[in-house]
């Protein structure tokens, strides 16, 4: 009788973890496919609008075409960095919530999602009638990059924290040595 109860508990635990991973995968995939690109576009539009308003307020900042291109490139990189940091910390937060699940299963699911984005990148066709983007290749490339950053936060967040703490201790020790000289 005791053995049957233990088997039932193990089966329930496996079912709960499987359900948790399935729900996580579906929600994460929707989030990755739609929300990350949307947040990136909103950030870019906000910063470009602010930059345009700053240029109108300060007319003496007459910028050449090249400096405007540099400003736009820096804006895009800044927005990409913000979303990448959000993605990494979302992965770290999710690691804490999913710490009871099997890391190998989670790694397999993350690999499958990455392969999906790579597959979509290489099989996406060019649409000659598109208005903004002639192809969604750049979106799939972006989603793949954010997925890699999320996966690093999810699967290796603790190791990165340990590495950062060691670097902090090393720099503090180095500063103490330089002060004593």
Short mmCIF file of N, CA and C in Angstrom, two decimals:
data_model
loop_
_atom_site.label_atom_id
_atom_site.label_comp_id
_atom_site.label_asym_id
_atom_site.label_seq_id
_atom_site.Cartn_x
_atom_site.Cartn_y
_atom_site.Cartn_z
N UNK A 1 0.82 -1.20 0.00
CA UNK A 1 0.00 0.00 0.00
C UNK A 1 0.87 1.27 0.00
N UNK A 2 1.94 1.22 0.82
CA UNK A 2 2.85 2.36 0.89
C UNK A 2 3.52 2.60 -0.46
N UNK A 3 3.88 1.51 -1.13
CA UNK A 3 4.57 1.61 -2.41
C UNK A 3 3.67 2.26 -3.45
N UNK A 4 2.40 1.95 -3.44
CA UNK A 4 1.46 2.54 -4.40
C UNK A 4 1.31 4.04 -4.16
N UNK A 5 1.29 4.46 -2.90
CA UNK A 5 1.17 5.88 -2.58
C UNK A 5 2.40 6.64 -3.07
N UNK A 6 3.60 6.04 -2.90
CA UNK A 6 4.82 6.69 -3.37
C UNK A 6 4.82 6.80 -4.89
N UNK A 7 4.38 5.75 -5.57
CA UNK A 7 4.31 5.79 -7.03
C UNK A 7 3.32 6.84 -7.51
N UNK A 8 2.19 6.95 -6.82
CA UNK A 8 1.19 7.96 -7.18
C UNK A 8 1.76 9.36 -6.97
N UNK A 9 2.48 9.57 -5.86
CA UNK A 9 3.09 10.87 -5.61
C UNK A 9 4.12 11.21 -6.68
N UNK A 10 4.94 10.23 -7.08
CA UNK A 10 5.93 10.47 -8.13
C UNK A 10 5.26 10.79 -9.45
N UNK A 11 4.18 10.06 -9.78
CA UNK A 11 3.46 10.32 -11.02
C UNK A 11 2.83 11.70 -11.01
N UNK A 12 2.27 12.10 -9.86
CA UNK A 12 1.69 13.45 -9.74
C UNK A 12 2.77 14.51 -9.90
N UNK A 13 3.94 14.27 -9.29
CA UNK A 13 5.03 15.23 -9.38
C UNK A 13 5.50 15.36 -10.84
N UNK A 14 5.65 14.22 -11.53
CA UNK A 14 6.06 14.25 -12.93
C UNK A 14 5.02 14.96 -13.77
N UNK A 15 3.74 14.69 -13.50
CA UNK A 15 2.66 15.35 -14.24
C UNK A 15 2.67 16.86 -13.99
N UNK A 16 2.86 17.26 -12.72
CA UNK A 16 2.89 18.69 -12.40
C UNK A 16 4.07 19.38 -13.07
N UNK A 17 5.26 18.75 -13.04
CA UNK A 17 6.42 19.36 -13.69
C UNK A 17 6.23 19.41 -15.20
N UNK A 18 5.65 18.36 -15.77
CA UNK A 18 5.39 18.36 -17.21
C UNK A 18 4.40 19.43 -17.59
N UNK A 19 3.37 19.60 -16.78
CA UNK A 19 2.38 20.65 -17.03
C UNK A 19 3.01 22.03 -16.88
N UNK A 20 3.86 22.19 -15.86
CA UNK A 20 4.54 23.47 -15.66
C UNK A 20 5.44 23.81 -16.84
N UNK A 21 6.19 22.84 -17.32
CA UNK A 21 7.09 23.09 -18.45
C UNK A 21 6.29 23.38 -19.71
N UNK A 22 5.18 22.67 -19.91
CA UNK A 22 4.35 22.90 -21.10
C UNK A 22 3.75 24.30 -21.08
N UNK A 23 3.19 24.70 -19.95
CA UNK A 23 2.61 26.05 -19.84
C UNK A 23 3.69 27.11 -19.99
N UNK A 24 4.84 26.88 -19.36
CA UNK A 24 5.96 27.81 -19.49
C UNK A 24 6.38 27.96 -20.95
N UNK A 25 6.49 26.83 -21.66
CA UNK A 25 6.93 26.86 -23.06
C UNK A 25 5.96 27.64 -23.92
N UNK A 26 4.67 27.41 -23.74
CA UNK A 26 3.67 28.11 -24.55
C UNK A 26 3.70 29.61 -24.27
N UNK A 27 3.70 29.98 -22.99
CA UNK A 27 3.71 31.41 -22.63
C UNK A 27 5.01 32.06 -23.10
N UNK A 28 6.13 31.37 -22.89
CA UNK A 28 7.41 31.93 -23.30
C UNK A 28 7.48 32.11 -24.81
N UNK A 29 6.99 31.14 -25.55
CA UNK A 29 7.04 31.22 -27.01
C UNK A 29 6.22 32.40 -27.52
N UNK A 30 5.03 32.60 -26.95
CA UNK A 30 4.20 33.75 -27.33
C UNK A 30 4.92 35.04 -26.96
N UNK A 31 5.48 35.07 -25.77
CA UNK A 31 6.21 36.25 -25.30
C UNK A 31 7.38 36.55 -26.23
N UNK A 32 8.13 35.53 -26.57
CA UNK A 32 9.31 35.70 -27.42
C UNK A 32 8.93 36.15 -28.83
N UNK A 33 7.87 35.58 -29.35
CA UNK A 33 7.50 35.85 -30.74
C UNK A 33 6.89 37.25 -30.92
N UNK A 34 6.14 37.72 -29.93
CA UNK A 34 5.39 38.96 -30.14
C UNK A 34 5.80 40.10 -29.21
N UNK A 35 6.04 39.83 -27.95
CA UNK A 35 6.23 40.91 -26.99
C UNK A 35 7.62 41.53 -27.10
N UNK A 36 8.68 40.71 -27.21
CA UNK A 36 10.03 41.28 -27.34
C UNK A 36 10.16 42.21 -28.54
N UNK A 37 9.73 41.79 -29.73
CA UNK A 37 9.82 42.73 -30.86
C UNK A 37 8.98 43.99 -30.65
N UNK A 38 7.81 43.83 -30.04
CA UNK A 38 6.94 44.98 -29.77
C UNK A 38 7.61 45.95 -28.81
N UNK A 39 8.19 45.44 -27.73
CA UNK A 39 8.88 46.31 -26.76
C UNK A 39 10.05 47.02 -27.42
N UNK A 40 10.79 46.31 -28.25
CA UNK A 40 11.93 46.91 -28.95
C UNK A 40 11.47 48.04 -29.87
N UNK A 41 10.41 47.80 -30.63
CA UNK A 41 9.90 48.82 -31.54
C UNK A 41 9.41 50.04 -30.77
N UNK A 42 8.70 49.81 -29.66
CA UNK A 42 8.21 50.93 -28.84
C UNK A 42 9.39 51.73 -28.28
N UNK A 43 10.42 51.05 -27.78
CA UNK A 43 11.60 51.75 -27.27
C UNK A 43 12.27 52.58 -28.36
N UNK A 44 12.43 51.99 -29.53
CA UNK A 44 13.08 52.72 -30.63
C UNK A 44 12.26 53.94 -31.01
N UNK A 45 10.96 53.76 -31.16
CA UNK A 45 10.10 54.90 -31.53
C UNK A 45 10.13 55.99 -30.47
N UNK A 46 10.13 55.61 -29.21
CA UNK A 46 10.17 56.60 -28.13
C UNK A 46 11.47 57.38 -28.16
N UNK A 47 12.59 56.68 -28.26
CA UNK A 47 13.88 57.37 -28.23
C UNK A 47 14.09 58.21 -29.49
N UNK A 48 13.67 57.70 -30.64
CA UNK A 48 13.81 58.48 -31.87
C UNK A 48 12.93 59.73 -31.81
N UNK A 49 11.72 59.59 -31.27
CA UNK A 49 10.84 60.75 -31.12
C UNK A 49 11.45 61.78 -30.17
N UNK A 50 12.01 61.30 -29.06
CA UNK A 50 12.67 62.22 -28.13
C UNK A 50 13.87 62.90 -28.80
N UNK A 51 14.64 62.15 -29.56
CA UNK A 51 15.78 62.74 -30.27
C UNK A 51 15.34 63.78 -31.27
N UNK A 52 14.25 63.51 -31.97
CA UNK A 52 13.72 64.47 -32.94
C UNK A 52 13.26 65.74 -32.23
N UNK A 53 12.61 65.58 -31.08
CA UNK A 53 12.15 66.76 -30.33
C UNK A 53 13.33 67.56 -29.80
N UNK A 54 14.37 66.86 -29.37
CA UNK A 54 15.56 67.57 -28.88
C UNK A 54 16.19 68.37 -30.01
N UNK A 55 16.24 67.78 -31.20
CA UNK A 55 16.82 68.51 -32.34
C UNK A 55 15.98 69.72 -32.72
N UNK A 56 14.65 69.63 -32.55
CA UNK A 56 13.79 70.78 -32.85
C UNK A 56 13.91 71.86 -31.78
N UNK A 57 14.10 71.45 -30.54
CA UNK A 57 14.23 72.42 -29.45
C UNK A 57 15.57 73.15 -29.56
N UNK A 58 16.59 72.42 -29.91
CA UNK A 58 17.93 73.01 -30.00
C UNK A 58 18.35 73.11 -31.47
N UNK A 59 17.88 74.15 -32.17
CA UNK A 59 18.17 74.24 -33.61
C UNK A 59 19.64 74.49 -33.92
N UNK A 60 20.40 74.97 -32.93
CA UNK A 60 21.81 75.22 -33.21
C UNK A 60 22.61 73.92 -33.32
N UNK A 61 21.98 72.79 -32.98
CA UNK A 61 22.65 71.50 -33.14
C UNK A 61 22.42 70.97 -34.55
N UNK A 62 22.91 71.69 -35.50
CA UNK A 62 22.75 71.24 -36.88
C UNK A 62 23.69 70.06 -37.11
N UNK A 63 23.09 68.92 -37.31
CA UNK A 63 23.87 67.70 -37.45
C UNK A 63 23.98 67.34 -38.93
N UNK A 64 25.12 66.82 -39.27
CA UNK A 64 25.30 66.36 -40.65
C UNK A 64 24.57 65.03 -40.82
N UNK A 65 24.48 64.60 -42.04
CA UNK A 65 23.79 63.33 -42.35
C UNK A 65 24.49 62.16 -41.67
N UNK A 66 25.81 62.20 -41.64
CA UNK A 66 26.57 61.12 -41.03
C UNK A 66 26.35 61.06 -39.52
N UNK A 67 26.33 62.22 -38.87
CA UNK A 67 26.12 62.23 -37.42
C UNK A 67 24.70 61.81 -37.07
N UNK A 68 23.72 62.11 -37.93
CA UNK A 68 22.37 61.62 -37.69
C UNK A 68 22.31 60.10 -37.81
N UNK A 69 23.03 59.55 -38.77
CA UNK A 69 23.09 58.09 -38.91
C UNK A 69 23.74 57.45 -37.69
N UNK A 70 24.78 58.09 -37.18
CA UNK A 70 25.44 57.57 -35.98
C UNK A 70 24.49 57.64 -34.79
N UNK A 71 23.74 58.74 -34.66
CA UNK A 71 22.77 58.88 -33.59
C UNK A 71 21.71 57.79 -33.66
N UNK A 72 21.21 57.51 -34.86
CA UNK A 72 20.19 56.47 -35.03
C UNK A 72 20.76 55.09 -34.70
N UNK A 73 21.99 54.82 -35.12
CA UNK A 73 22.62 53.52 -34.83
C UNK A 73 22.82 53.34 -33.33
N UNK A 74 23.27 54.39 -32.67
CA UNK A 74 23.46 54.31 -31.21
C UNK A 74 22.11 54.12 -30.53
N UNK A 75 21.07 54.77 -31.03
CA UNK A 75 19.74 54.60 -30.46
C UNK A 75 19.27 53.16 -30.58
N UNK A 76 19.44 52.57 -31.76
CA UNK A 76 19.04 51.17 -31.94
C UNK A 76 19.83 50.24 -31.03
N UNK A 77 21.11 50.45 -30.91
CA UNK A 77 21.93 49.61 -30.04
C UNK A 77 21.56 49.78 -28.57
N UNK A 78 21.26 51.01 -28.16
CA UNK A 78 20.85 51.27 -26.79
C UNK A 78 19.54 50.54 -26.48
N UNK A 79 18.58 50.61 -27.39
CA UNK A 79 17.30 49.92 -27.19
C UNK A 79 17.50 48.41 -27.17
N UNK A 80 18.37 47.91 -28.03
CA UNK A 80 18.65 46.48 -28.06
C UNK A 80 19.29 46.04 -26.76
N UNK A 81 20.17 46.85 -26.21
CA UNK A 81 20.81 46.54 -24.94
C UNK A 81 19.79 46.51 -23.80
N UNK A 82 18.88 47.47 -23.78
CA UNK A 82 17.84 47.50 -22.74
C UNK A 82 16.99 46.23 -22.79
N UNK A 83 16.55 45.85 -23.98
CA UNK A 83 15.71 44.66 -24.10
C UNK A 83 16.52 43.40 -23.78
N UNK A 84 17.80 43.38 -24.12
CA UNK A 84 18.64 42.22 -23.80
C UNK A 84 18.81 42.07 -22.29
N UNK A 85 18.99 43.17 -21.59
CA UNK A 85 19.12 43.11 -20.13
C UNK A 85 17.80 42.65 -19.51
N UNK A 86 16.68 43.15 -20.02
CA UNK A 86 15.38 42.70 -19.53
C UNK A 86 15.22 41.20 -19.78
N UNK A 87 15.63 40.75 -20.95
CA UNK A 87 15.53 39.33 -21.29
C UNK A 87 16.38 38.47 -20.36
N UNK A 88 17.61 38.92 -20.08
CA UNK A 88 18.50 38.17 -19.20
C UNK A 88 17.91 38.06 -17.79
N UNK A 89 17.45 39.19 -17.25
CA UNK A 89 16.91 39.16 -15.89
C UNK A 89 15.58 38.42 -15.82
N UNK A 90 14.82 38.42 -16.89
CA UNK A 90 13.61 37.61 -16.94
C UNK A 90 13.98 36.13 -16.91
N UNK A 91 15.06 35.76 -17.59
CA UNK A 91 15.56 34.39 -17.53
C UNK A 91 16.01 34.01 -16.14
N UNK A 92 16.72 34.92 -15.46
CA UNK A 92 17.15 34.65 -14.08
C UNK A 92 15.96 34.50 -13.15
N UNK A 93 14.95 35.35 -13.33
CA UNK A 93 13.75 35.26 -12.50
C UNK A 93 13.02 33.95 -12.75
N UNK A 94 12.95 33.55 -14.00
CA UNK A 94 12.29 32.30 -14.35
C UNK A 94 13.06 31.11 -13.80
N UNK A 95 14.39 31.23 -13.72
CA UNK A 95 15.19 30.14 -13.15
C UNK A 95 14.77 29.87 -11.72
N UNK A 96 14.52 30.92 -10.96
CA UNK A 96 14.10 30.74 -9.57
C UNK A 96 12.74 30.05 -9.50
N UNK A 97 11.86 30.35 -10.45
CA UNK A 97 10.53 29.75 -10.44
C UNK A 97 10.56 28.30 -10.93
N UNK A 98 11.49 27.98 -11.81
CA UNK A 98 11.54 26.64 -12.41
C UNK A 98 12.67 25.79 -11.85
N UNK A 99 13.14 26.08 -10.64
CA UNK A 99 14.32 25.38 -10.13
C UNK A 99 14.05 23.90 -9.83
N UNK A 100 12.80 23.50 -9.68
CA UNK A 100 12.50 22.10 -9.39
C UNK A 100 12.40 21.26 -10.66
N UNK A 101 12.35 21.88 -11.81
CA UNK A 101 12.19 21.11 -13.05
C UNK A 101 13.53 20.56 -13.52
N UNK A 102 13.46 19.65 -14.43
CA UNK A 102 14.64 19.00 -14.97
C UNK A 102 15.36 19.97 -15.91
N UNK A 103 16.63 20.24 -15.63
CA UNK A 103 17.40 21.19 -16.45
C UNK A 103 17.62 20.65 -17.86
N UNK A 104 17.74 19.33 -18.01
CA UNK A 104 17.95 18.76 -19.34
C UNK A 104 16.72 18.94 -20.21
N UNK A 105 15.54 18.74 -19.62
CA UNK A 105 14.30 18.95 -20.38
C UNK A 105 14.18 20.41 -20.77
N UNK A 106 14.47 21.29 -19.83
CA UNK A 106 14.40 22.72 -20.10
C UNK A 106 15.41 23.12 -21.18
N UNK A 107 16.61 22.57 -21.10
CA UNK A 107 17.62 22.84 -22.12
C UNK A 107 17.20 22.33 -23.49
N UNK A 108 16.54 21.17 -23.52
CA UNK A 108 16.04 20.63 -24.79
C UNK A 108 14.97 21.54 -25.39
N UNK A 109 14.07 22.02 -24.54
CA UNK A 109 13.00 22.92 -25.02
C UNK A 109 13.60 24.23 -25.53
N UNK A 110 14.57 24.77 -24.79
CA UNK A 110 15.22 26.02 -25.23
C UNK A 110 15.95 25.81 -26.56
N UNK A 111 16.59 24.65 -26.71
CA UNK A 111 17.27 24.36 -27.99
C UNK A 111 16.26 24.23 -29.12
N UNK A 112 15.13 23.58 -28.85
CA UNK A 112 14.11 23.42 -29.89
C UNK A 112 13.56 24.78 -30.33
N UNK A 113 13.34 25.68 -29.38
CA UNK A 113 12.85 27.02 -29.73
C UNK A 113 13.90 27.78 -30.54
N UNK A 114 15.16 27.65 -30.16
CA UNK A 114 16.23 28.30 -30.93
C UNK A 114 16.30 27.75 -32.35
N UNK A 115 16.18 26.43 -32.49
CA UNK A 115 16.18 25.84 -33.83
C UNK A 115 14.98 26.32 -34.65
N UNK A 116 13.85 26.55 -33.98
CA UNK A 116 12.68 27.09 -34.69
C UNK A 116 13.00 28.46 -35.27
N UNK A 117 13.62 29.34 -34.48
CA UNK A 117 13.95 30.68 -34.97
C UNK A 117 15.00 30.62 -36.09
N UNK A 118 15.96 29.72 -35.96
CA UNK A 118 16.95 29.56 -37.03
C UNK A 118 16.27 29.05 -38.30
N UNK A 119 15.38 28.07 -38.15
CA UNK A 119 14.65 27.53 -39.30
C UNK A 119 13.82 28.62 -39.97
N UNK A 120 13.09 29.41 -39.17
CA UNK A 120 12.26 30.48 -39.73
C UNK A 120 13.12 31.54 -40.42
N UNK A 121 14.31 31.80 -39.87
CA UNK A 121 15.20 32.78 -40.47
C UNK A 121 15.62 32.33 -41.87
N UNK A 122 15.99 31.08 -42.01
CA UNK A 122 16.49 30.60 -43.30
C UNK A 122 15.39 30.26 -44.30
N UNK A 123 14.17 30.03 -43.83
CA UNK A 123 13.09 29.67 -44.77
C UNK A 123 12.16 30.84 -45.07
N UNK A 124 12.38 31.98 -44.45
CA UNK A 124 11.51 33.14 -44.69
C UNK A 124 11.70 33.66 -46.10
N UNK A 125 10.61 33.87 -46.76
CA UNK A 125 10.65 34.35 -48.15
C UNK A 125 10.48 35.87 -48.18
N UNK A 126 11.01 36.48 -49.22
CA UNK A 126 10.89 37.93 -49.40
C UNK A 126 9.53 38.23 -50.01
N UNK A 127 8.83 39.19 -49.41
CA UNK A 127 7.52 39.61 -49.90
C UNK A 127 7.69 40.90 -50.70
N UNK A 128 7.47 40.87 -52.01
CA UNK A 128 7.69 42.09 -52.81
C UNK A 128 6.64 43.17 -52.56
N UNK A 129 5.53 42.82 -51.92
CA UNK A 129 4.46 43.79 -51.68
C UNK A 129 4.46 44.35 -50.26
N UNK A 130 5.46 43.99 -49.47
CA UNK A 130 5.52 44.45 -48.09
C UNK A 130 5.80 45.95 -48.04
N UNK A 131 5.23 46.60 -47.05
CA UNK A 131 5.38 48.05 -46.90
C UNK A 131 6.60 48.38 -46.05
N UNK A 132 6.70 47.80 -44.88
CA UNK A 132 7.78 48.15 -43.97
C UNK A 132 8.96 47.19 -44.10
N UNK A 133 8.72 45.92 -43.85
CA UNK A 133 9.77 44.92 -43.94
C UNK A 133 9.49 44.01 -45.12
N UNK A 134 10.46 43.84 -45.98
CA UNK A 134 10.25 42.93 -47.10
C UNK A 134 10.35 41.47 -46.66
N UNK A 135 10.90 41.26 -45.48
CA UNK A 135 11.03 39.91 -44.94
C UNK A 135 11.07 40.01 -43.42
N UNK A 136 10.65 38.97 -42.76
CA UNK A 136 10.70 38.96 -41.30
C UNK A 136 12.00 38.35 -40.78
N UNK A 137 13.00 38.24 -41.65
CA UNK A 137 14.26 37.64 -41.24
C UNK A 137 14.89 38.39 -40.07
N UNK A 138 14.84 39.70 -40.11
CA UNK A 138 15.45 40.49 -39.04
C UNK A 138 14.73 40.25 -37.71
N UNK A 139 13.41 40.05 -37.76
CA UNK A 139 12.65 39.77 -36.54
C UNK A 139 13.06 38.41 -35.97
N UNK A 140 13.21 37.41 -36.83
CA UNK A 140 13.62 36.09 -36.35
C UNK A 140 15.06 36.10 -35.84
N UNK A 141 15.91 36.88 -36.46
CA UNK A 141 17.28 37.03 -35.97
C UNK A 141 17.28 37.68 -34.58
N UNK A 142 16.47 38.72 -34.43
CA UNK A 142 16.34 39.40 -33.15
C UNK A 142 15.77 38.46 -32.08
N UNK A 143 14.72 37.72 -32.42
CA UNK A 143 14.12 36.79 -31.47
C UNK A 143 15.11 35.70 -31.07
N UNK A 144 15.90 35.23 -32.02
CA UNK A 144 16.92 34.23 -31.71
C UNK A 144 17.97 34.76 -30.75
N UNK A 145 18.40 35.99 -30.97
CA UNK A 145 19.40 36.60 -30.08
C UNK A 145 18.83 36.80 -28.67
N UNK A 146 17.61 37.29 -28.58
CA UNK A 146 16.99 37.47 -27.26
C UNK A 146 16.75 36.13 -26.58
N UNK A 147 16.45 35.10 -27.37
CA UNK A 147 16.26 33.77 -26.81
C UNK A 147 17.56 33.23 -26.23
N UNK A 148 18.67 33.46 -26.91
CA UNK A 148 19.96 33.02 -26.39
C UNK A 148 20.27 33.73 -25.08
N UNK A 149 20.02 35.02 -25.01
CA UNK A 149 20.28 35.78 -23.78
C UNK A 149 19.37 35.31 -22.66
N UNK A 150 18.09 35.06 -22.96
CA UNK A 150 17.16 34.54 -21.97
C UNK A 150 17.63 33.17 -21.47
N UNK A 151 18.07 32.32 -22.38
CA UNK A 151 18.52 30.97 -22.00
C UNK A 151 19.76 31.03 -21.13
N UNK A 152 20.65 31.97 -21.40
CA UNK A 152 21.83 32.14 -20.55
C UNK A 152 21.40 32.51 -19.14
N UNK A 153 20.45 33.44 -19.03
CA UNK A 153 19.95 33.81 -17.72
C UNK A 153 19.24 32.66 -17.03
N UNK A 154 18.52 31.86 -17.80
CA UNK A 154 17.74 30.76 -17.24
C UNK A 154 18.63 29.60 -16.80
N UNK A 155 19.55 29.20 -17.65
CA UNK A 155 20.33 27.99 -17.38
C UNK A 155 21.65 28.25 -16.67
N UNK A 156 22.22 29.46 -16.81
CA UNK A 156 23.54 29.73 -16.25
C UNK A 156 23.56 30.96 -15.35
N UNK A 157 22.41 31.41 -14.87
CA UNK A 157 22.34 32.62 -14.06
C UNK A 157 23.17 32.56 -12.79
N UNK A 158 23.14 31.41 -12.10
CA UNK A 158 23.90 31.28 -10.86
C UNK A 158 25.40 31.32 -11.12
N UNK A 159 25.83 30.67 -12.19
CA UNK A 159 27.26 30.66 -12.52
C UNK A 159 27.76 32.06 -12.88
N UNK A 160 26.94 32.82 -13.56
CA UNK A 160 27.32 34.19 -13.92
C UNK A 160 27.37 35.06 -12.67
N UNK A 161 26.44 34.86 -11.73
CA UNK A 161 26.48 35.60 -10.47
C UNK A 161 27.77 35.30 -9.70
N UNK A 162 28.16 34.04 -9.66
CA UNK A 162 29.40 33.66 -8.97
C UNK A 162 30.60 34.33 -9.64
N UNK A 163 30.63 34.33 -10.96
CA UNK A 163 31.72 34.97 -11.71
C UNK A 163 31.77 36.47 -11.44
N UNK A 164 30.61 37.12 -11.42
CA UNK A 164 30.56 38.56 -11.15
C UNK A 164 31.04 38.86 -9.74
N UNK A 165 30.63 38.04 -8.77
CA UNK A 165 31.08 38.25 -7.39
C UNK A 165 32.60 38.08 -7.27
N UNK A 166 33.16 37.10 -7.98
CA UNK A 166 34.62 36.92 -7.96
C UNK A 166 35.32 38.13 -8.57
N UNK A 167 34.76 38.67 -9.66
CA UNK A 167 35.35 39.86 -10.28
C UNK A 167 35.28 41.06 -9.34
N UNK A 168 34.17 41.20 -8.61
CA UNK A 168 34.04 42.30 -7.65
C UNK A 168 35.09 42.17 -6.55
N UNK A 169 35.26 40.96 -6.02
CA UNK A 169 36.26 40.76 -4.97
C UNK A 169 37.67 41.05 -5.50
N UNK A 170 37.93 40.64 -6.73
CA UNK A 170 39.24 40.88 -7.32
C UNK A 170 39.51 42.37 -7.49
N UNK A 171 38.52 43.12 -7.96
CA UNK A 171 38.73 44.56 -8.15
C UNK A 171 38.88 45.27 -6.81
N UNK A 172 38.13 44.84 -5.79
CA UNK A 172 38.28 45.44 -4.46
C UNK A 172 39.67 45.16 -3.91
N UNK A 173 40.14 43.93 -4.08
CA UNK A 173 41.48 43.57 -3.61
C UNK A 173 42.54 44.36 -4.36
N UNK A 174 42.36 44.52 -5.64
CA UNK A 174 43.30 45.29 -6.47
C UNK A 174 43.34 46.75 -6.03
N UNK A 175 42.17 47.31 -5.71
CA UNK A 175 42.11 48.71 -5.25
C UNK A 175 42.80 48.86 -3.89
N UNK A 176 42.64 47.88 -3.00
CA UNK A 176 43.30 47.95 -1.70
C UNK A 176 44.81 47.89 -1.86
N UNK A 177 45.28 47.05 -2.77
CA UNK A 177 46.72 46.94 -3.01
C UNK A 177 47.27 48.25 -3.55
N UNK A 178 46.54 48.88 -4.47
CA UNK A 178 47.00 50.15 -5.04
C UNK A 178 46.98 51.27 -4.00
N UNK A 179 46.03 51.25 -3.06
CA UNK A 179 45.98 52.28 -2.01
C UNK A 179 47.15 52.13 -1.06
N UNK A 180 47.54 50.90 -0.78
CA UNK A 180 48.63 50.66 0.16
C UNK A 180 50.00 51.02 -0.41
N UNK A 181 50.11 51.15 -1.71
CA UNK A 181 51.41 51.48 -2.32
C UNK A 181 51.76 52.88 -2.06
#
